[in-house]
mmCIF file of C-alpha atoms in Angstrom:
data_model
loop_
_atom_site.group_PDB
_atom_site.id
_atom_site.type_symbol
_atom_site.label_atom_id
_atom_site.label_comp_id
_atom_site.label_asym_id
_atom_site.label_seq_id
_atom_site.Cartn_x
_atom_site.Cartn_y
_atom_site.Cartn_z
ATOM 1 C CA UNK A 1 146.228 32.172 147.435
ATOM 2 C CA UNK A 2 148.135 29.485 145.693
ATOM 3 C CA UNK A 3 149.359 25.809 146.449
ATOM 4 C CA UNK A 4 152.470 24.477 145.974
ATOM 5 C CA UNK A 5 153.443 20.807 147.079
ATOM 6 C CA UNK A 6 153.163 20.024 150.890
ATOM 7 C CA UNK A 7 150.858 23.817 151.271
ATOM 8 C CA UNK A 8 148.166 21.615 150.428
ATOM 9 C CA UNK A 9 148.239 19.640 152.746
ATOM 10 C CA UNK A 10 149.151 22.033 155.607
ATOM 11 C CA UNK A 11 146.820 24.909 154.636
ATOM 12 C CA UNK A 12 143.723 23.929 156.852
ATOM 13 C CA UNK A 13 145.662 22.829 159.487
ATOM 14 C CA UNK A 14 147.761 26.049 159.611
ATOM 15 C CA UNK A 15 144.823 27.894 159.260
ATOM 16 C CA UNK A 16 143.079 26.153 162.949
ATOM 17 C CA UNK A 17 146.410 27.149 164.474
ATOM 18 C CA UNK A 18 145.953 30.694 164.073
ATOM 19 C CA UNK A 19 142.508 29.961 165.079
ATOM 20 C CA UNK A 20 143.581 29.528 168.137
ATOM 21 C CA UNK A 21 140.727 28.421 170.525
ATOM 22 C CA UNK A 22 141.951 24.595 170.628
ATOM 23 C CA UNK A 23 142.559 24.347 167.072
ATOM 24 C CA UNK A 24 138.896 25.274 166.028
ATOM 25 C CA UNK A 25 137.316 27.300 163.482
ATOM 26 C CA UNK A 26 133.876 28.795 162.720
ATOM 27 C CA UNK A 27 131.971 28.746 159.552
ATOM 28 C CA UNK A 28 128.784 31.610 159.427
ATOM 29 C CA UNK A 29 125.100 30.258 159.367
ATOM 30 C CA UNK A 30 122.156 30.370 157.147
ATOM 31 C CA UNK A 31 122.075 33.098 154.359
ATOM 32 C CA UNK A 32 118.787 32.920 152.819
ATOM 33 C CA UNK A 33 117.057 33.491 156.001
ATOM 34 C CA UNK A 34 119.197 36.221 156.582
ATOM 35 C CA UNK A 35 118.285 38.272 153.653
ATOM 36 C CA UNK A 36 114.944 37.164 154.163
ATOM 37 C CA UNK A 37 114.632 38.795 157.488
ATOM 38 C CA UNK A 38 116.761 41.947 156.035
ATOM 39 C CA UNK A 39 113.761 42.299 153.493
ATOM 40 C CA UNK A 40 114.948 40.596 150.342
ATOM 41 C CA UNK A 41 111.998 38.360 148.247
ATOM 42 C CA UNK A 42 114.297 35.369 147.107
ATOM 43 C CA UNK A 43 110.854 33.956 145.350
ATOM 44 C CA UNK A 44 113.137 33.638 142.848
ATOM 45 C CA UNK A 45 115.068 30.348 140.751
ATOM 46 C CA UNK A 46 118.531 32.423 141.326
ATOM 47 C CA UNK A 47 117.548 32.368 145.751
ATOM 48 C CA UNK A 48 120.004 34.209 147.428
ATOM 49 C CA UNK A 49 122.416 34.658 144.425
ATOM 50 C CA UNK A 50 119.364 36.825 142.969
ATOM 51 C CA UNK A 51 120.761 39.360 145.617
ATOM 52 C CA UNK A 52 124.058 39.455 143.584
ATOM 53 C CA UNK A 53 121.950 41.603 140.957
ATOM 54 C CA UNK A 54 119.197 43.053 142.582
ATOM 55 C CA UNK A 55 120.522 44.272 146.379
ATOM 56 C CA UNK A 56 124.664 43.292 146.791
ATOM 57 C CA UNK A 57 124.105 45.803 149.811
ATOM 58 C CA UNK A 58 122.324 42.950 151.652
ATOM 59 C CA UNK A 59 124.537 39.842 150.512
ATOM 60 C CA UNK A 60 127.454 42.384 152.199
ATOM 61 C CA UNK A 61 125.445 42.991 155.405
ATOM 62 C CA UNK A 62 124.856 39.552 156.357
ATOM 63 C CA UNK A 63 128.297 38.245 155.828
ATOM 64 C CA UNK A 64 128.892 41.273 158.134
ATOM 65 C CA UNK A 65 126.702 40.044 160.772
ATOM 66 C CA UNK A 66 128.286 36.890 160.829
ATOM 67 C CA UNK A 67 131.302 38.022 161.494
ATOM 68 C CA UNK A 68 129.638 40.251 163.639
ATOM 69 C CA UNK A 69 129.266 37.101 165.182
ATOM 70 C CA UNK A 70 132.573 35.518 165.721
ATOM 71 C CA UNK A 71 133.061 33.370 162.026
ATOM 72 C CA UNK A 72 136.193 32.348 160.884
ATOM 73 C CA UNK A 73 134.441 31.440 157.320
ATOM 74 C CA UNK A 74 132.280 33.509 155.250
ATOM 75 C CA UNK A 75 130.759 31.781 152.452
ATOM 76 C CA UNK A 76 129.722 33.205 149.363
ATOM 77 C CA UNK A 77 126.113 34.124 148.155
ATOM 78 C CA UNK A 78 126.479 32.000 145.313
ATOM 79 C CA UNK A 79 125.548 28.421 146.080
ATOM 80 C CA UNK A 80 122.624 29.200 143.429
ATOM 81 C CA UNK A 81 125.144 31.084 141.148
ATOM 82 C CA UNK A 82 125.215 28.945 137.694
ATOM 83 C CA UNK A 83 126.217 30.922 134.257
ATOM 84 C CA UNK A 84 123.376 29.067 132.931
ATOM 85 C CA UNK A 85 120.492 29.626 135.871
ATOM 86 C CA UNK A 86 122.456 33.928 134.958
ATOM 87 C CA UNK A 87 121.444 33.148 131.619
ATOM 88 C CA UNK A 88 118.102 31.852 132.226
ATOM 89 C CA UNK A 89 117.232 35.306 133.544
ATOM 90 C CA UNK A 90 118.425 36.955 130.579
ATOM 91 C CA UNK A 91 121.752 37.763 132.233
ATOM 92 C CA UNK A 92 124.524 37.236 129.497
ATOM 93 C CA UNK A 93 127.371 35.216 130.106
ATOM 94 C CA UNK A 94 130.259 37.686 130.960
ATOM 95 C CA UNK A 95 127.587 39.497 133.006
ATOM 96 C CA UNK A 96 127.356 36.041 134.494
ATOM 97 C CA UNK A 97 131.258 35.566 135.130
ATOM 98 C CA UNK A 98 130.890 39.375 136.418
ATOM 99 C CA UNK A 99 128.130 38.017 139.184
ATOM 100 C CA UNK A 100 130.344 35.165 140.171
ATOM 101 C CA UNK A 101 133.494 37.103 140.628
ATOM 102 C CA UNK A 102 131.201 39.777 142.945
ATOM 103 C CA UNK A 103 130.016 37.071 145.246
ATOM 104 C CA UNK A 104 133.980 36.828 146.275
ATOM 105 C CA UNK A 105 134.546 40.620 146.080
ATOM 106 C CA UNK A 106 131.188 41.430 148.070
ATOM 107 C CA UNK A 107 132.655 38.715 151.019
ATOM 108 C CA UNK A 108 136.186 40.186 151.231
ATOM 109 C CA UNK A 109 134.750 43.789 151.085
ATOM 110 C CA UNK A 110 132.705 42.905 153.949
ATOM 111 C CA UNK A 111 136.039 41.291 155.673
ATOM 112 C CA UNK A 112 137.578 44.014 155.236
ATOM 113 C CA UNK A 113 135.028 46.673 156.867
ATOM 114 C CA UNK A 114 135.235 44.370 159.689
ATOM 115 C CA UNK A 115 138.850 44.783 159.878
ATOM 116 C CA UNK A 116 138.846 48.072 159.644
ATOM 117 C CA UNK A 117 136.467 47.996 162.800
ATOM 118 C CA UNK A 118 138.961 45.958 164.826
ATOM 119 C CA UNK A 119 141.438 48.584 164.121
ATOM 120 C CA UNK A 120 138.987 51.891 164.738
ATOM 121 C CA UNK A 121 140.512 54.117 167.171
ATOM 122 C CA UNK A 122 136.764 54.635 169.128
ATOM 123 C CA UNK A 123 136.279 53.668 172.499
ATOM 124 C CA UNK A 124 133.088 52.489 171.225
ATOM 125 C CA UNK A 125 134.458 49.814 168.760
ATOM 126 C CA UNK A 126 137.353 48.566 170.819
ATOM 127 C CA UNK A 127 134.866 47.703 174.643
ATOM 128 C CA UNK A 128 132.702 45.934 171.923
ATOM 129 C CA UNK A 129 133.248 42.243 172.036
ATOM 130 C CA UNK A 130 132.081 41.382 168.890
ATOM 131 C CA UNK A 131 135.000 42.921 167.272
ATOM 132 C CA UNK A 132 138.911 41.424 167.282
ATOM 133 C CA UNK A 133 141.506 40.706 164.964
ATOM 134 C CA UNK A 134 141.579 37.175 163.858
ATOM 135 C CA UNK A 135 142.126 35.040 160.712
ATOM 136 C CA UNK A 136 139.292 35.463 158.454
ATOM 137 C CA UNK A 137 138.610 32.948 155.005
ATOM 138 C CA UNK A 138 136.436 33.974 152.279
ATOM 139 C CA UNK A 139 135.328 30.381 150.858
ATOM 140 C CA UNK A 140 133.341 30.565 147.381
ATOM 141 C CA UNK A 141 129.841 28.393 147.000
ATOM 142 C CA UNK A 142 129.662 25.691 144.305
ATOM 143 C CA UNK A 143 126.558 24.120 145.033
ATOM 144 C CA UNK A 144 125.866 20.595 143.340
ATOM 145 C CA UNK A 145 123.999 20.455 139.901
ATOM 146 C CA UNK A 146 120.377 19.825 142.205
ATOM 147 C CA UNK A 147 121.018 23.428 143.094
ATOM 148 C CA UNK A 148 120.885 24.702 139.461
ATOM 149 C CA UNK A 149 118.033 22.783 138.596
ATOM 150 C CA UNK A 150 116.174 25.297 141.780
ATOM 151 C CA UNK A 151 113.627 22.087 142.786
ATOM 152 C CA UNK A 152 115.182 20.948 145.845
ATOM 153 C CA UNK A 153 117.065 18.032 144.002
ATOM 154 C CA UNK A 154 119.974 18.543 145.804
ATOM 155 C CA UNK A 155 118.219 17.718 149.180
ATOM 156 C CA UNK A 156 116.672 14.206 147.617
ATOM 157 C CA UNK A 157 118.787 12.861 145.026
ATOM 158 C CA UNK A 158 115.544 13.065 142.331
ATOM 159 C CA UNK A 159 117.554 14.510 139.197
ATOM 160 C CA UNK A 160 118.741 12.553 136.925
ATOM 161 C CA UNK A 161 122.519 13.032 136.724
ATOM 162 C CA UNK A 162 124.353 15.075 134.029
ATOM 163 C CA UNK A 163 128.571 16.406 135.092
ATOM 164 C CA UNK A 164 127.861 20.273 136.103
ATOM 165 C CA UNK A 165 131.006 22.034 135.695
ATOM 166 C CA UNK A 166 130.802 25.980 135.403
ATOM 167 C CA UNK A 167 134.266 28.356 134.682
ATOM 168 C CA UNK A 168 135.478 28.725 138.589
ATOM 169 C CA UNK A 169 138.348 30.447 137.529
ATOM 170 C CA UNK A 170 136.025 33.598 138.450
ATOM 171 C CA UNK A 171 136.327 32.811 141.718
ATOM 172 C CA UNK A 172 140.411 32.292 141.856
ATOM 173 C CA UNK A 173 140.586 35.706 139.854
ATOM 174 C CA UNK A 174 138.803 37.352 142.349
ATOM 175 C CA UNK A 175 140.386 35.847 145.138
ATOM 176 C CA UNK A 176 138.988 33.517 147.183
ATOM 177 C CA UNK A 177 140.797 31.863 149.852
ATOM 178 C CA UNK A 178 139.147 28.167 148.981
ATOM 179 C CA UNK A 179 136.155 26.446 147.167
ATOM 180 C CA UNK A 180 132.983 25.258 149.373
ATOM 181 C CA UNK A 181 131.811 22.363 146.700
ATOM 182 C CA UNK A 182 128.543 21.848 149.207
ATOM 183 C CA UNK A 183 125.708 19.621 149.935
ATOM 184 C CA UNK A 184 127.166 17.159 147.736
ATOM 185 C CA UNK A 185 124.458 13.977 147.066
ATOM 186 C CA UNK A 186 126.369 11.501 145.860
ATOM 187 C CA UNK A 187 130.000 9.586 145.218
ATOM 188 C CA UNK A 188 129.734 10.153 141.085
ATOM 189 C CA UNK A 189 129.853 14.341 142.013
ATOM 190 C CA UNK A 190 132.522 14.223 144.225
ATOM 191 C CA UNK A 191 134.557 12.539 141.591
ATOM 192 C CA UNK A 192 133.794 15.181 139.019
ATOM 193 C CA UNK A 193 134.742 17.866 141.581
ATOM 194 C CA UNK A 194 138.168 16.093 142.591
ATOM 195 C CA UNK A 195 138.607 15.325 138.321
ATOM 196 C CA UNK A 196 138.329 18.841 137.607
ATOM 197 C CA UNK A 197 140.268 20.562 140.671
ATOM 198 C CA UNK A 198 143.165 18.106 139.166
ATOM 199 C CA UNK A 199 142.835 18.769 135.452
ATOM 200 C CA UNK A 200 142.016 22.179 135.798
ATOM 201 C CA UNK A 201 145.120 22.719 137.839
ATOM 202 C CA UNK A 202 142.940 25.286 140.237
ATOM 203 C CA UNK A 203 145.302 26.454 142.426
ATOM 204 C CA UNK A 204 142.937 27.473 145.761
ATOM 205 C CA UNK A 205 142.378 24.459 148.048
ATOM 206 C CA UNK A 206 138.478 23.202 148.421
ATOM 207 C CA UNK A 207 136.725 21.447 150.947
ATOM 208 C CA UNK A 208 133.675 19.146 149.967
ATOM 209 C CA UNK A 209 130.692 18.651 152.245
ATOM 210 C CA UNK A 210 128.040 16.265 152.040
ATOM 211 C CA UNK A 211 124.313 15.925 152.399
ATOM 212 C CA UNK A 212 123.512 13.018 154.312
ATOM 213 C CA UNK A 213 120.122 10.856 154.988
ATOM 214 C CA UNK A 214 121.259 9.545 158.418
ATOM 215 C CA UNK A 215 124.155 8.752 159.979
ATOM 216 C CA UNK A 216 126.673 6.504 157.913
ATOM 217 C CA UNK A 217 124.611 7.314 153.797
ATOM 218 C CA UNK A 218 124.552 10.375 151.977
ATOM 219 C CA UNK A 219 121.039 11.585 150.489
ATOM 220 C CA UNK A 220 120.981 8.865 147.386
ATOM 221 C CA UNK A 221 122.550 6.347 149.651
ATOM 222 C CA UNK A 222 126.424 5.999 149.310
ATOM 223 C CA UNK A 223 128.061 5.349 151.984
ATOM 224 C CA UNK A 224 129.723 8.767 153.592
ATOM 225 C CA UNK A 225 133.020 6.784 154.313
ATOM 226 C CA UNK A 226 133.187 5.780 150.221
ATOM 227 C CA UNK A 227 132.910 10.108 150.043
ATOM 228 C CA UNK A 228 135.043 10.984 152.492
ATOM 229 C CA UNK A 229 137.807 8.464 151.110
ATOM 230 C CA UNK A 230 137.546 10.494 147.470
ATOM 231 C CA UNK A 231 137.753 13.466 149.347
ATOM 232 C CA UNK A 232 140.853 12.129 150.831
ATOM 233 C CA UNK A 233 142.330 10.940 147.418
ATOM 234 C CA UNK A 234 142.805 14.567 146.168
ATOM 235 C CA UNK A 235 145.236 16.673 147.532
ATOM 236 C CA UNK A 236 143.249 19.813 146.847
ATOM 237 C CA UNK A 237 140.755 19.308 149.198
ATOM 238 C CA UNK A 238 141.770 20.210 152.699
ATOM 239 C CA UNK A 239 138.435 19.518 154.967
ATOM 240 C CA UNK A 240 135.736 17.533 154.419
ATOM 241 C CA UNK A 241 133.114 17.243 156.153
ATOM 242 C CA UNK A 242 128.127 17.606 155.916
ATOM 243 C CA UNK A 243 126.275 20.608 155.667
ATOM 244 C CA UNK A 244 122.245 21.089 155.190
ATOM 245 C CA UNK A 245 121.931 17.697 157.276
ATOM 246 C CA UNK A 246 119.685 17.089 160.780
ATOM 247 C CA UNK A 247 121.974 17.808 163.720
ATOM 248 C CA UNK A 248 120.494 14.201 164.896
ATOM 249 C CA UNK A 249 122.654 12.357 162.362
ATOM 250 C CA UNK A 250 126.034 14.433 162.569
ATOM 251 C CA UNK A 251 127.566 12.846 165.694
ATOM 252 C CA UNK A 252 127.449 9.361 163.805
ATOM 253 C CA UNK A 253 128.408 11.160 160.445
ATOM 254 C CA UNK A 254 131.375 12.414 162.213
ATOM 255 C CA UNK A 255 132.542 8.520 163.368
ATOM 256 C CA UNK A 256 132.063 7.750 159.530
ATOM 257 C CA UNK A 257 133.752 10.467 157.703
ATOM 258 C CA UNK A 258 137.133 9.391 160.259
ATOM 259 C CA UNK A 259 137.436 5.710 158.621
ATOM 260 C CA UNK A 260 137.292 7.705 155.425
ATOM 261 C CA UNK A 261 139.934 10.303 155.963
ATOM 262 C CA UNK A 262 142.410 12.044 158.537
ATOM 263 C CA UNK A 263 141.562 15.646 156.956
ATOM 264 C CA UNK A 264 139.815 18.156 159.259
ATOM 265 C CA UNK A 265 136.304 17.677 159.491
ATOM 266 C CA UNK A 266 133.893 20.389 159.112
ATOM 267 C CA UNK A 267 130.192 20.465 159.995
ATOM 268 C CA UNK A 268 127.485 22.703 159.285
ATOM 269 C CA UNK A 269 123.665 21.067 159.850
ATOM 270 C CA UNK A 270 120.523 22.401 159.350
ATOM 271 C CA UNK A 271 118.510 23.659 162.115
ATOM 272 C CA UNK A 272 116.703 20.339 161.854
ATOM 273 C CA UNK A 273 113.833 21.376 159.551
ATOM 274 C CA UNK A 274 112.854 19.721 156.336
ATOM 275 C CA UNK A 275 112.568 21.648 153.231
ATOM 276 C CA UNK A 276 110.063 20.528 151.198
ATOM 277 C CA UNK A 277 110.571 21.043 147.426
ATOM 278 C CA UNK A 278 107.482 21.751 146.091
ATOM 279 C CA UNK A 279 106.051 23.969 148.191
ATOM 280 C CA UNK A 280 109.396 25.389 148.399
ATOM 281 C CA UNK A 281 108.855 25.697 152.772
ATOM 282 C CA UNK A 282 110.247 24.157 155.533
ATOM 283 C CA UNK A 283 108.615 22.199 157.682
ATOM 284 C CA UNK A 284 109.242 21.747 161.071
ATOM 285 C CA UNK A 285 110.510 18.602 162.320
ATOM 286 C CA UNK A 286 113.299 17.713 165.270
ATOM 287 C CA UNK A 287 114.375 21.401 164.338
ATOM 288 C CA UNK A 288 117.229 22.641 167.210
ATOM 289 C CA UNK A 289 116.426 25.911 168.792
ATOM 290 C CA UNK A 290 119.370 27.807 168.881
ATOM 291 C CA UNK A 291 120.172 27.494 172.993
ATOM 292 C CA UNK A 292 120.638 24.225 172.301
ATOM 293 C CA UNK A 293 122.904 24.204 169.342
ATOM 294 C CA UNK A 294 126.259 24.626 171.394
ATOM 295 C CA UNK A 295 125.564 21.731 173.398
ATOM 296 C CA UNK A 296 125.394 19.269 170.220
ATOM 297 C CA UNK A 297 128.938 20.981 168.998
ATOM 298 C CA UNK A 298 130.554 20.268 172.086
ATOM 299 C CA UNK A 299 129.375 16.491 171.466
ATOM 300 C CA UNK A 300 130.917 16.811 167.450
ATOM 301 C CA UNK A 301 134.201 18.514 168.950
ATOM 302 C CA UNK A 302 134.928 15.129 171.561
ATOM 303 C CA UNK A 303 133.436 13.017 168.134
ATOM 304 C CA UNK A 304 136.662 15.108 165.844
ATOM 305 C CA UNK A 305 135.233 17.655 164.131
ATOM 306 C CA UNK A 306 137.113 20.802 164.049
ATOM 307 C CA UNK A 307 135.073 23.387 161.784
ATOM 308 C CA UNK A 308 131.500 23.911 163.461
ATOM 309 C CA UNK A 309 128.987 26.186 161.744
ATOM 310 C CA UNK A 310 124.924 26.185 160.300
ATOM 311 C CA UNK A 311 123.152 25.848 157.129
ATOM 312 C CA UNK A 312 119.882 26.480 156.405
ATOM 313 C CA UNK A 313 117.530 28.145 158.902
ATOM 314 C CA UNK A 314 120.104 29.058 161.131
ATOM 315 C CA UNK A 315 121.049 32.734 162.416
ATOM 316 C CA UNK A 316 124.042 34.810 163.680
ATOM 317 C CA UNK A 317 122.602 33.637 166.636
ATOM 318 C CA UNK A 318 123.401 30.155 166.346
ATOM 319 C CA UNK A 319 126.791 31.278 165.500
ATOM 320 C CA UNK A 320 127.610 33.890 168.299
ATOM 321 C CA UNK A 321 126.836 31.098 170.413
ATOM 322 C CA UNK A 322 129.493 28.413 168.930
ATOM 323 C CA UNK A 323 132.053 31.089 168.401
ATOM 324 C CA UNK A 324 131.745 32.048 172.110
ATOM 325 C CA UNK A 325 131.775 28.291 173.698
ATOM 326 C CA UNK A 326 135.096 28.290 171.381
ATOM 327 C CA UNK A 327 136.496 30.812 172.702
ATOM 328 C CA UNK A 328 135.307 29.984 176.328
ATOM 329 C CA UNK A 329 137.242 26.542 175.956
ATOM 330 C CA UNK A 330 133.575 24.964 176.448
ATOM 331 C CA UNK A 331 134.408 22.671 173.030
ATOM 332 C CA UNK A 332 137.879 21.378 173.951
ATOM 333 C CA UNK A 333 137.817 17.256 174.202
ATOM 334 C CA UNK A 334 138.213 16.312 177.774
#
């Protein structure tokens, strides 16, 4: 899907519209727990993009259930997905390219399955809620260079820096609607990421979301409204918005990332847990059971957020239960 002139600006915004449901969208949940609870060991450097090789029949299953589950966004399985962590594992590089073009191919294959159910003439299918036509995005998972480094650096900000850029014309090639550039820690990568969707000329729109430390400073302490202005500086990037953050902080986040930028906003917290890097667990905390998600999104939807989803440690679950408030007008500002 390619940009041209004012589409850039206009693609998220068009996209909400067909949304319908007040001009919302929903992005899916947690993956690694997913697989995890599917049977996959992601003991593993590579996480959930070790799925890519060893079980792509998984990776396609839960981006089923989350549609299942009423998304509008799938993300890809490749937020670990580096040609170098590939390499690392002995994979060689075009093998590597391979891998990041079947993280896009497994998502829209599992779009289009659950297409094809909408469309099933079987009484079955068609008095099952979970199943109607609506627009669908396949968005493809850069994460930050923390992520390739597999220690939980992206989550603290302890890495020293070095500009990560990996070939993501695999992911235009294999057709991706847009480019998740997530859990950003810091104002110097969101630079690099707007520098190279420019000089690269990449021709899919992107949204960038940020991991914050509480509710105005992202994980190594810029200020989110410093991000969210960058974010707003390139025309690429449609959305911007925090992922893999406490729900606590994302009402104030939300105030923030407005004085920074008129785009839509998009959130996607944690369950609340903290993940702690070197025992590679999470640890419970203020962690949001999932009942009580929906009632925080309402909150974000009156704040001006208009993209509501989960990162880590959240379930289909957690996402039935936004996508149905959404579609129950529950979310609509008063």
């Amino acid at each position: 899907m390619g940009l041209e002139g004012s589409d850039t600006w206009s693609f998220m915004r068009d996209f909400l519209d067909k949304c319908g449901s007040g001009g919302c969208a929903v992005v899916d949940g947690g993956f690694a727990t997913e697989l995890e609870r599917h049977g996959a060991d992601l003991n593993d450097p590579l996480w959930s993009a070790k799925c890519l090789i060893s079980s792509p029949h998984l990776v396609r299953r839960v981006h089923l259930d989350y549609l299942d589950a009423g998304a509008n966004i799938i993300i890809t399985a490749s937020y670990q997905a580096t040609l170098q962590g590939f390499e690392a594992k002995g994979v060689s590089r075009e093998e590597g390219e391979g891998l990041l073009r079947r993280s896009v191919e497994l998502a829209r294959e599992a779009r289009q399955v659950y297409y094809d159910r909408c469309t099933k003439d079987s009484c079955d299918f068609l008095s099952d809620d979970r199943y109607w036509k609506r627009p669908i995005l396949v968005a493809a998972s850069v994460g930050s260079y923390g992520a390739y480094l597999a220690d939980g650096s992206e989550y603290s900000f302890e890495f020293f820096y070095m500009l990560y850029v990996c070939d993501r014309g695999d992911y235009v090639d294999a057709g991706a609607d847009l480019i998740a550039f997530e859990t950003i820690p810091n104002k110097l990568e969101a630079q690099a990421y707007a520098q190279l969707l420019v000089e690269e000329d990449i021709r899919i729109p992107a949204w960038f979301s940020f991991s914050c430390k509480d509710e105005t400073h992202v994980v190594n302490g810029d200020p989110i409204q410093d991000c969210a202005s960058i974010a707003d500086s390139c025309s690429q990037v449609v959305a911007v918005g925090v992922n893999c953050t406490p729900p606590r902080f994302i009402h104030g986040l939300i105030s923030s990332i407005k004085k920074g930028t008129s785009k839509p906003i998009i959130v996607y917290p944690n369950s609340g847990e903290t993940y702690i890097a070197e025992t590679n667990q999470w640890e419970k905390s203020s962690g949001v059971v999932e009942d009580d998600f929906v009632s925080y999104v309402g909150k974000w939807r009156q704040a001006g957020a208009s993209i509501f989803g989960g990162c880590c440690r959240t379930t289909p679950n957690t996402i039935r239960g936004i996508s149905h408030a959404i579609r129950t007008k529950q979310l609509q500002p008063q």
